[in-house]
Tab-separated table of C-alpha atoms and ligand atoms in Angstrom:
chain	number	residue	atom	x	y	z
A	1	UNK	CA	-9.248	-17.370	-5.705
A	2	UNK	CA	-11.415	-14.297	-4.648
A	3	UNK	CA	-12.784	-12.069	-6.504
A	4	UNK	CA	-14.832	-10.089	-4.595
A	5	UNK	CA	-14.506	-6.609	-3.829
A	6	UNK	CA	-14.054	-6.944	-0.295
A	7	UNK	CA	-11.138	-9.745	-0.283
A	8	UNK	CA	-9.926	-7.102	-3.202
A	9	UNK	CA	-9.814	-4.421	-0.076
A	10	UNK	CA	-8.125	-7.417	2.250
A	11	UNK	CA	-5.534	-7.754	-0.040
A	12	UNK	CA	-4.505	-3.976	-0.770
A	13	UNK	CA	-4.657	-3.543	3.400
A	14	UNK	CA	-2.643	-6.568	4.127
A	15	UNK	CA	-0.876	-6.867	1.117
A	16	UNK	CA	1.001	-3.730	2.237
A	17	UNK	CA	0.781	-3.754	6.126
A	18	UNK	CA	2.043	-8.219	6.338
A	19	UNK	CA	5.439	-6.831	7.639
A	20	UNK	CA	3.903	-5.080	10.376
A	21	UNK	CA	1.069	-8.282	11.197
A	22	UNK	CA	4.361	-10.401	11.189
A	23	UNK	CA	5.975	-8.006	13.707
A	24	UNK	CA	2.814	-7.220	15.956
A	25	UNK	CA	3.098	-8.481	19.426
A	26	UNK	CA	-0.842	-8.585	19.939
A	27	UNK	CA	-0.686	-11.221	16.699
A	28	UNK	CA	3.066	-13.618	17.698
A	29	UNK	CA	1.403	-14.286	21.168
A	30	UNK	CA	-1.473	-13.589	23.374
A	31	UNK	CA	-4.302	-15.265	25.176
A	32	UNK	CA	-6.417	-15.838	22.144
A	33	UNK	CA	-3.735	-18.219	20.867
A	34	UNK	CA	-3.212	-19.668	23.918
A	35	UNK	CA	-7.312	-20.745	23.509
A	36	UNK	CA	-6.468	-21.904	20.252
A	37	UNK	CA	-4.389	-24.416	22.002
A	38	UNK	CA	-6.004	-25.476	24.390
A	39	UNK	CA	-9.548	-26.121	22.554
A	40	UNK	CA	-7.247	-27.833	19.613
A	41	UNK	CA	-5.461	-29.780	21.867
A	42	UNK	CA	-6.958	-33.046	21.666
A	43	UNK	CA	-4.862	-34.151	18.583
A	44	UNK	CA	-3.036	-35.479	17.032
A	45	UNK	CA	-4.838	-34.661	13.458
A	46	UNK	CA	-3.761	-35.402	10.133
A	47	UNK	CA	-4.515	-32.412	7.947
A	48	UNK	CA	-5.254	-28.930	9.416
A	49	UNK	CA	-6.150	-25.799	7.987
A	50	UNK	CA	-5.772	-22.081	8.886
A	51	UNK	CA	-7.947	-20.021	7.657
A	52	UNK	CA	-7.090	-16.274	7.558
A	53	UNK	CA	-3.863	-17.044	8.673
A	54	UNK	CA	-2.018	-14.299	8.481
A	55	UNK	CA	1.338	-14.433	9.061
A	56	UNK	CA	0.730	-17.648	10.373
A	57	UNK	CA	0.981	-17.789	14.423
A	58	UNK	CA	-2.232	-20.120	14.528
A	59	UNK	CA	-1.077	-22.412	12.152
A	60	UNK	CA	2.473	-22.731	13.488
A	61	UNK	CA	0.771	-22.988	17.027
A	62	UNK	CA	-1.037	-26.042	15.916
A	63	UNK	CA	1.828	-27.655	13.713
A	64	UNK	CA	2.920	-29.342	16.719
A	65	UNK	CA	-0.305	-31.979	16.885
A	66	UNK	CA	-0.767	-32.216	13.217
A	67	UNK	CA	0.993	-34.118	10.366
A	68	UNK	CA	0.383	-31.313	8.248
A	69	UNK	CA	-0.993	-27.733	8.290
A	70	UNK	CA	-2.032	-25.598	5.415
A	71	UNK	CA	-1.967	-22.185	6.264
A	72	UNK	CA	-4.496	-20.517	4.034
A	73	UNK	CA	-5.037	-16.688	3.155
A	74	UNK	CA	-6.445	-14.628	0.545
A	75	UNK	CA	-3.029	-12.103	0.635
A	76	UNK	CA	0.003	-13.514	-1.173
A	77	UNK	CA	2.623	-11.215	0.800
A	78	UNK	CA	1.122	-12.910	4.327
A	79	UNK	CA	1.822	-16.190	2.934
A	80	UNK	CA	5.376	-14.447	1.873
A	81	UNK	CA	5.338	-13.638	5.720
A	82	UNK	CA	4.461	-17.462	6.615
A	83	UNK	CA	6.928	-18.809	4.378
A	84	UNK	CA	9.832	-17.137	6.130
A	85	UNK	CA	8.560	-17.540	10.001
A	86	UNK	CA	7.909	-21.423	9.848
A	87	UNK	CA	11.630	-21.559	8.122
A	88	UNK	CA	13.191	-19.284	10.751
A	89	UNK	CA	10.968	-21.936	13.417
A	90	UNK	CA	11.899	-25.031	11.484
A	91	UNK	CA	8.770	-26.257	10.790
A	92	UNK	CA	8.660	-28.778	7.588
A	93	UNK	CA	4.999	-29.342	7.989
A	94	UNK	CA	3.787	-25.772	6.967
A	95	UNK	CA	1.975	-25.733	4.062
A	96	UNK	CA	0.547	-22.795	1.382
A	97	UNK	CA	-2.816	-22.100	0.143
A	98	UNK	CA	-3.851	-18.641	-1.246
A	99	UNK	CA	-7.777	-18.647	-1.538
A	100	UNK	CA	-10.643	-16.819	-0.015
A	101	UNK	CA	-12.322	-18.473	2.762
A	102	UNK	CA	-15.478	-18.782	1.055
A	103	UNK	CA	-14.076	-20.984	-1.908
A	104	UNK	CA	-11.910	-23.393	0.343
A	105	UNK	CA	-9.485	-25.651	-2.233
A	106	UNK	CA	-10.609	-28.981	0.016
A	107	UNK	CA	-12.659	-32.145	-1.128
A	108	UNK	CA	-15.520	-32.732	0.699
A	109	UNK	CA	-14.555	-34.439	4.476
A	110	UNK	CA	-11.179	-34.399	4.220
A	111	UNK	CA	-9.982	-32.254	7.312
A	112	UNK	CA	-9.463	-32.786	10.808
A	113	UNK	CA	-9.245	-29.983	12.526
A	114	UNK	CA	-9.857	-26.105	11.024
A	115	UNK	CA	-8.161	-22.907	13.047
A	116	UNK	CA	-9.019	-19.178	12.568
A	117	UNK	CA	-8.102	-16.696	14.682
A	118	UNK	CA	-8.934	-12.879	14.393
A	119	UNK	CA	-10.184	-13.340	10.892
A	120	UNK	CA	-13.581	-13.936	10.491
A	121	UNK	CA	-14.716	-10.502	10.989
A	122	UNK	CA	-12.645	-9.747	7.726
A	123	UNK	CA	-14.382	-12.205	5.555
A	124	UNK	CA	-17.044	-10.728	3.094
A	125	UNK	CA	-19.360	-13.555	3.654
A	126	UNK	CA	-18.592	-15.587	7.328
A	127	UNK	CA	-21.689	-17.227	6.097
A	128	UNK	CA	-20.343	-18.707	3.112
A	129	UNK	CA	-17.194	-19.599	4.845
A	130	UNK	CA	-18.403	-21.447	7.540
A	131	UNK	CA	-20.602	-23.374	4.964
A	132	UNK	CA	-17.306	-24.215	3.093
A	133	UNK	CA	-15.307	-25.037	6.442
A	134	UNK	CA	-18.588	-27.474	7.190
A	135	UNK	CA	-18.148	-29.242	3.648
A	136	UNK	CA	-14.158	-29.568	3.913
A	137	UNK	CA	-14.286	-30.826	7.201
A	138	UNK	CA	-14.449	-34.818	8.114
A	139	UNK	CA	-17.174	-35.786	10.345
A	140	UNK	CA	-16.275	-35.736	13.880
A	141	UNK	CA	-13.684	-32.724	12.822
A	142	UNK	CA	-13.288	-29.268	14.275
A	143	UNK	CA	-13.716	-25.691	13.917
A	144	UNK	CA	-11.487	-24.247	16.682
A	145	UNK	CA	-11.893	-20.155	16.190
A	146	UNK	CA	-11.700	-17.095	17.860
A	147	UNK	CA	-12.734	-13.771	17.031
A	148	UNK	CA	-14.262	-10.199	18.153
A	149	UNK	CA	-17.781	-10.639	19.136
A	150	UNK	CA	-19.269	-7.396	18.893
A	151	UNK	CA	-21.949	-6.515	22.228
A	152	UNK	CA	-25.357	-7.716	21.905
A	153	UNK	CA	-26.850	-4.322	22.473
A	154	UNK	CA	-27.378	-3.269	18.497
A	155	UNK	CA	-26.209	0.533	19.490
A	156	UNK	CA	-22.306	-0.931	20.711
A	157	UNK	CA	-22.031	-3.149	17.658
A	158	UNK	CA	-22.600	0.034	15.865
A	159	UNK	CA	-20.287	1.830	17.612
A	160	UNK	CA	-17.687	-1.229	17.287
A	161	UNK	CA	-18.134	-1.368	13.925
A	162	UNK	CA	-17.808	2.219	12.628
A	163	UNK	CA	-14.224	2.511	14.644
A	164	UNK	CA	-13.097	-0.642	12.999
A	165	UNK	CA	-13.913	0.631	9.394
A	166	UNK	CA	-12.828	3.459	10.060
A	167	UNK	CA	-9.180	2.251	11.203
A	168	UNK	CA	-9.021	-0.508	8.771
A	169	UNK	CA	-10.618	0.148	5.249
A	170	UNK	CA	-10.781	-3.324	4.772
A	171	UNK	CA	-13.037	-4.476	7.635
A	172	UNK	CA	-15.882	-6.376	7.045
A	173	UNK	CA	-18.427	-6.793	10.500
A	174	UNK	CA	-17.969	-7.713	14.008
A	175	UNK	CA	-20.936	-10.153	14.303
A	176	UNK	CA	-22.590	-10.606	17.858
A	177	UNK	CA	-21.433	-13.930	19.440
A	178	UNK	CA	-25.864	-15.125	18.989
A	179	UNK	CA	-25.044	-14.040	15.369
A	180	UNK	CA	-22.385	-16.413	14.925
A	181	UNK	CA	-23.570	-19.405	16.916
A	182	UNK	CA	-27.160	-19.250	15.075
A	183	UNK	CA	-24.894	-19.724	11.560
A	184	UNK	CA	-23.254	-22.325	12.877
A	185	UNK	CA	-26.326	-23.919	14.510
A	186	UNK	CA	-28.039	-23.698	11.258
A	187	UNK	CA	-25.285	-25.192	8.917
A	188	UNK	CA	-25.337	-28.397	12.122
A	189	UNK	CA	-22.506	-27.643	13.967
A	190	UNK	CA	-22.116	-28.801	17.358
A	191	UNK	CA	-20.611	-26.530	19.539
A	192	UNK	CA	-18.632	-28.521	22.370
A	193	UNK	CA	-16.911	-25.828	23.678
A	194	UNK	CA	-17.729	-21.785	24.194
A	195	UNK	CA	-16.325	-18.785	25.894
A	196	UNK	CA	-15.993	-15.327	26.209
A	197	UNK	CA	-12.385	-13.825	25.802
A	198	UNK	CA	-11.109	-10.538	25.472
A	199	UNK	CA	-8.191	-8.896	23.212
A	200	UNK	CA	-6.693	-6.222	24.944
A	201	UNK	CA	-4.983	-3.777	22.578
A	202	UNK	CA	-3.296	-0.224	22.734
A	203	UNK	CA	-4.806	2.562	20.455
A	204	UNK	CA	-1.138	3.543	18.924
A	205	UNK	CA	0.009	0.100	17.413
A	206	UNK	CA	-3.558	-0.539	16.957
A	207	UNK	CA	-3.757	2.281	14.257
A	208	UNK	CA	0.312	1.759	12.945
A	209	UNK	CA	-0.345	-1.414	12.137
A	210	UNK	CA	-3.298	-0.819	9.748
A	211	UNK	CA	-1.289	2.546	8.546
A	212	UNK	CA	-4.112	4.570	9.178
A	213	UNK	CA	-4.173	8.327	7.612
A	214	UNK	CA	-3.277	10.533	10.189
A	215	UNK	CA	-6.548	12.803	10.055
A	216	UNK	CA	-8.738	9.835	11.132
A	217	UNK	CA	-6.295	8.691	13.665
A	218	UNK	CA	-7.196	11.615	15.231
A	219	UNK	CA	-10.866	11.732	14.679
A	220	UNK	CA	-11.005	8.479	16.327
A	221	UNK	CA	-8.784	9.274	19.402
A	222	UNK	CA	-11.150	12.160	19.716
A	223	UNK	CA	-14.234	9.557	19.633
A	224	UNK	CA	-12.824	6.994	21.897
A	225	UNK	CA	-12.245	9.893	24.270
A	226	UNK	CA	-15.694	10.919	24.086
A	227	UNK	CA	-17.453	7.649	24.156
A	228	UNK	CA	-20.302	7.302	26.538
A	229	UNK	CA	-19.775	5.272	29.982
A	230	UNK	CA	-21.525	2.351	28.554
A	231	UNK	CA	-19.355	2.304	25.590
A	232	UNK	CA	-16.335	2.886	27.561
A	233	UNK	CA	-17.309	0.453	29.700
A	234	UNK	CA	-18.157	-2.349	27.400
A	235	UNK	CA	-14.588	-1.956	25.781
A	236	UNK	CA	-12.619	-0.939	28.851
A	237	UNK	CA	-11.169	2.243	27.054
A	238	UNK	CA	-8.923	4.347	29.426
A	239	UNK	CA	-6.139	7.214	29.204
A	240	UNK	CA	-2.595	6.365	29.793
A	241	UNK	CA	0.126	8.378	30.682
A	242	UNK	CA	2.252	8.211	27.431
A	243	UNK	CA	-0.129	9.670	25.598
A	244	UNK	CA	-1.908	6.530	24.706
A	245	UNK	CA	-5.711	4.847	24.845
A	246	UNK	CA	-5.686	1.318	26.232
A	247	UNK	CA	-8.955	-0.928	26.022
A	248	UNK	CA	-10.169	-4.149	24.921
A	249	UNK	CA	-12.898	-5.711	22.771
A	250	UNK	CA	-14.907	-8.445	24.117
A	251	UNK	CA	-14.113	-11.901	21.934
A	252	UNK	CA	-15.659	-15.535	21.245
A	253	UNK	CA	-13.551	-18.909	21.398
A	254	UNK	CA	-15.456	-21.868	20.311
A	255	UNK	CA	-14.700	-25.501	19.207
A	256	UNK	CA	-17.519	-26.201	16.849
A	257	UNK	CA	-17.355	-29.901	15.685
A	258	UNK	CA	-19.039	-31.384	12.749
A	259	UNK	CA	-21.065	-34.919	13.163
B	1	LIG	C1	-5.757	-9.985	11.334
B	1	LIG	S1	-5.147	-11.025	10.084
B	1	LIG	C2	-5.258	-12.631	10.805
B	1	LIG	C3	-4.260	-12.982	11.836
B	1	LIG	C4	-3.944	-14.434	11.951
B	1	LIG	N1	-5.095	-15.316	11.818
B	1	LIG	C5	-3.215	-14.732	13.246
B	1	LIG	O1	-3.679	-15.568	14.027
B	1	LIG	O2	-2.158	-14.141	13.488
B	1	LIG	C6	-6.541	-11.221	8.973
B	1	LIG	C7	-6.191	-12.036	7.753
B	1	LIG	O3	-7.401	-12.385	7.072
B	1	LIG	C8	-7.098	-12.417	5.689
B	1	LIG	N2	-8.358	-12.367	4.930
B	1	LIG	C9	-9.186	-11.317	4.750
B	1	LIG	N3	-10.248	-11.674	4.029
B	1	LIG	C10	-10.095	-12.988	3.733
B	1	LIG	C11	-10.878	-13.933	3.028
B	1	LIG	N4	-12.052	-13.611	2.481
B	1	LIG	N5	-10.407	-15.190	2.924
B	1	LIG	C12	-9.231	-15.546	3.484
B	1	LIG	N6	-8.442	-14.701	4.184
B	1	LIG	C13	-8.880	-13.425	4.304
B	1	LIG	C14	-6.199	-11.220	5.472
B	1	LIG	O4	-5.457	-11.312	4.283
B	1	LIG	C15	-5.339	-11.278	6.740
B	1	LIG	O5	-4.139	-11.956	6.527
């Protein structure tokens, strides 16, 4: 169970906000699941986890090629969320797991294949978790994960990550994609398969979903209005017509295997 004060922070954000995560159209379906799919999807496996699950789209994606799946989070309410989503899809191989990332409930080598989508950057120590996804999983087993993977100019992953704590009071760090692959290299990962993706989002629902107070909302339309070119550039932030800010943050897919 976590502790911490940052999985603390996870929990009060999305403890409260798991209705709207289970609603959000970004989260039931989009390309980064689709990658999740297609780098897991040389099953079958026995036991999968997902880590960070949410409300549990990843791990319901990946039921299908796996006897079981837990789906794992450090919020009880998203598990609440998962609970009633793989009943209403019929799945009877969805499993439960509340626990931080960084203290996985696994013995050592038992797991086939690990998912975790759009999660990492909320973990207080990636480090640590990646160290306890290495341990859990079998040799020969998978990491299959996407996430945002901040620029690798040190100015833009600044920017990045001020607007994301400043949306979300529970966000942790947008690592560069060379910051993640260098933990993963050094733990003795393999990494078989690696891309760049993007998640494409609209300002609006972006800040309703993490109910943020209205006088940032507006600081922050104010300072993705005024970015510089470059940053408006690197995340593809434009103006629409209803009033809205449309733009995208660059992303990582990988399938790291252990061997
Ligand atoms: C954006 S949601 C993830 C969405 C989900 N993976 C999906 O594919 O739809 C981030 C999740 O990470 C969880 N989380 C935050 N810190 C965590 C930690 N240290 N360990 C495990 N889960 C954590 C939150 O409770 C939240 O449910």
């Amino acid at each position: 169970m976590a502790t911490n004060q940052e999985s603390n922070l996870s929990q009060q954000m999305f403890g409260s906000q798991a209705a709207e995560y289970a609603a959000s159209s970004v989260h039931v379906s989009d390309d980064r699941l689709d990658g999740i799919a297609r780098l897991a999807s040389t099953g079958p496996y026995g036991w999968t986890v997902d880590i960070g699950t949410g409300a549990g789209f990843t791990a319901f994606t990946v039921a299908d090629r796996s006897d079981r799946v837990v789906a794992s989070d450090v919020t009880g309410p998203m598990l609440e969320q998962v609970r009633r989503l793989s009943g209403e899809r019929g799945l009877d191989n969805v499993l439960l797991s509340q626990n931080a990332a960084e203290h996985l409930p696994f013995a050592n080598d038992s797991l086939d294949l690990i998912t975790c989508r759009a999660a990492g950057h909320h973990f207080n120590d990636l480090r640590s978790a990646f160290a306890e996804i290495y341990r859990a999983l079998r040799s020969g087993g998978a990491l299959v994960m996407v996430d945002t993977a901040a620029p690798e100019d040190d100015a833009m992953q600044e920017w990045l990550n001020d607007v994301e704590l400043r949306r979300d009071f529970s966000h942790v760090n947008d690592w560069k994609a060379s910051e993640m692959l260098a933990m993963l290299a050094e733990l003795g990962f393999e990494i078989a398969v690696q891309e760049d993706a993007r998640v494409n989002l609209q300002f609006n629902d972006w800040v309703k979903r993490t109910a943020t107070p209205g006088d940032e909302v507006v600081a922050l339309r104010r300072d993705f209005l005024a970015a510089p070119s470059g940053i408006r550039t690197a995340f593809n932030i434009r103006e629409t017509d209803d009033e809205d800010i449309h733009f995208s943050f660059p992303s990582l897919i990988f399938r790291a295997v252990k061997p």
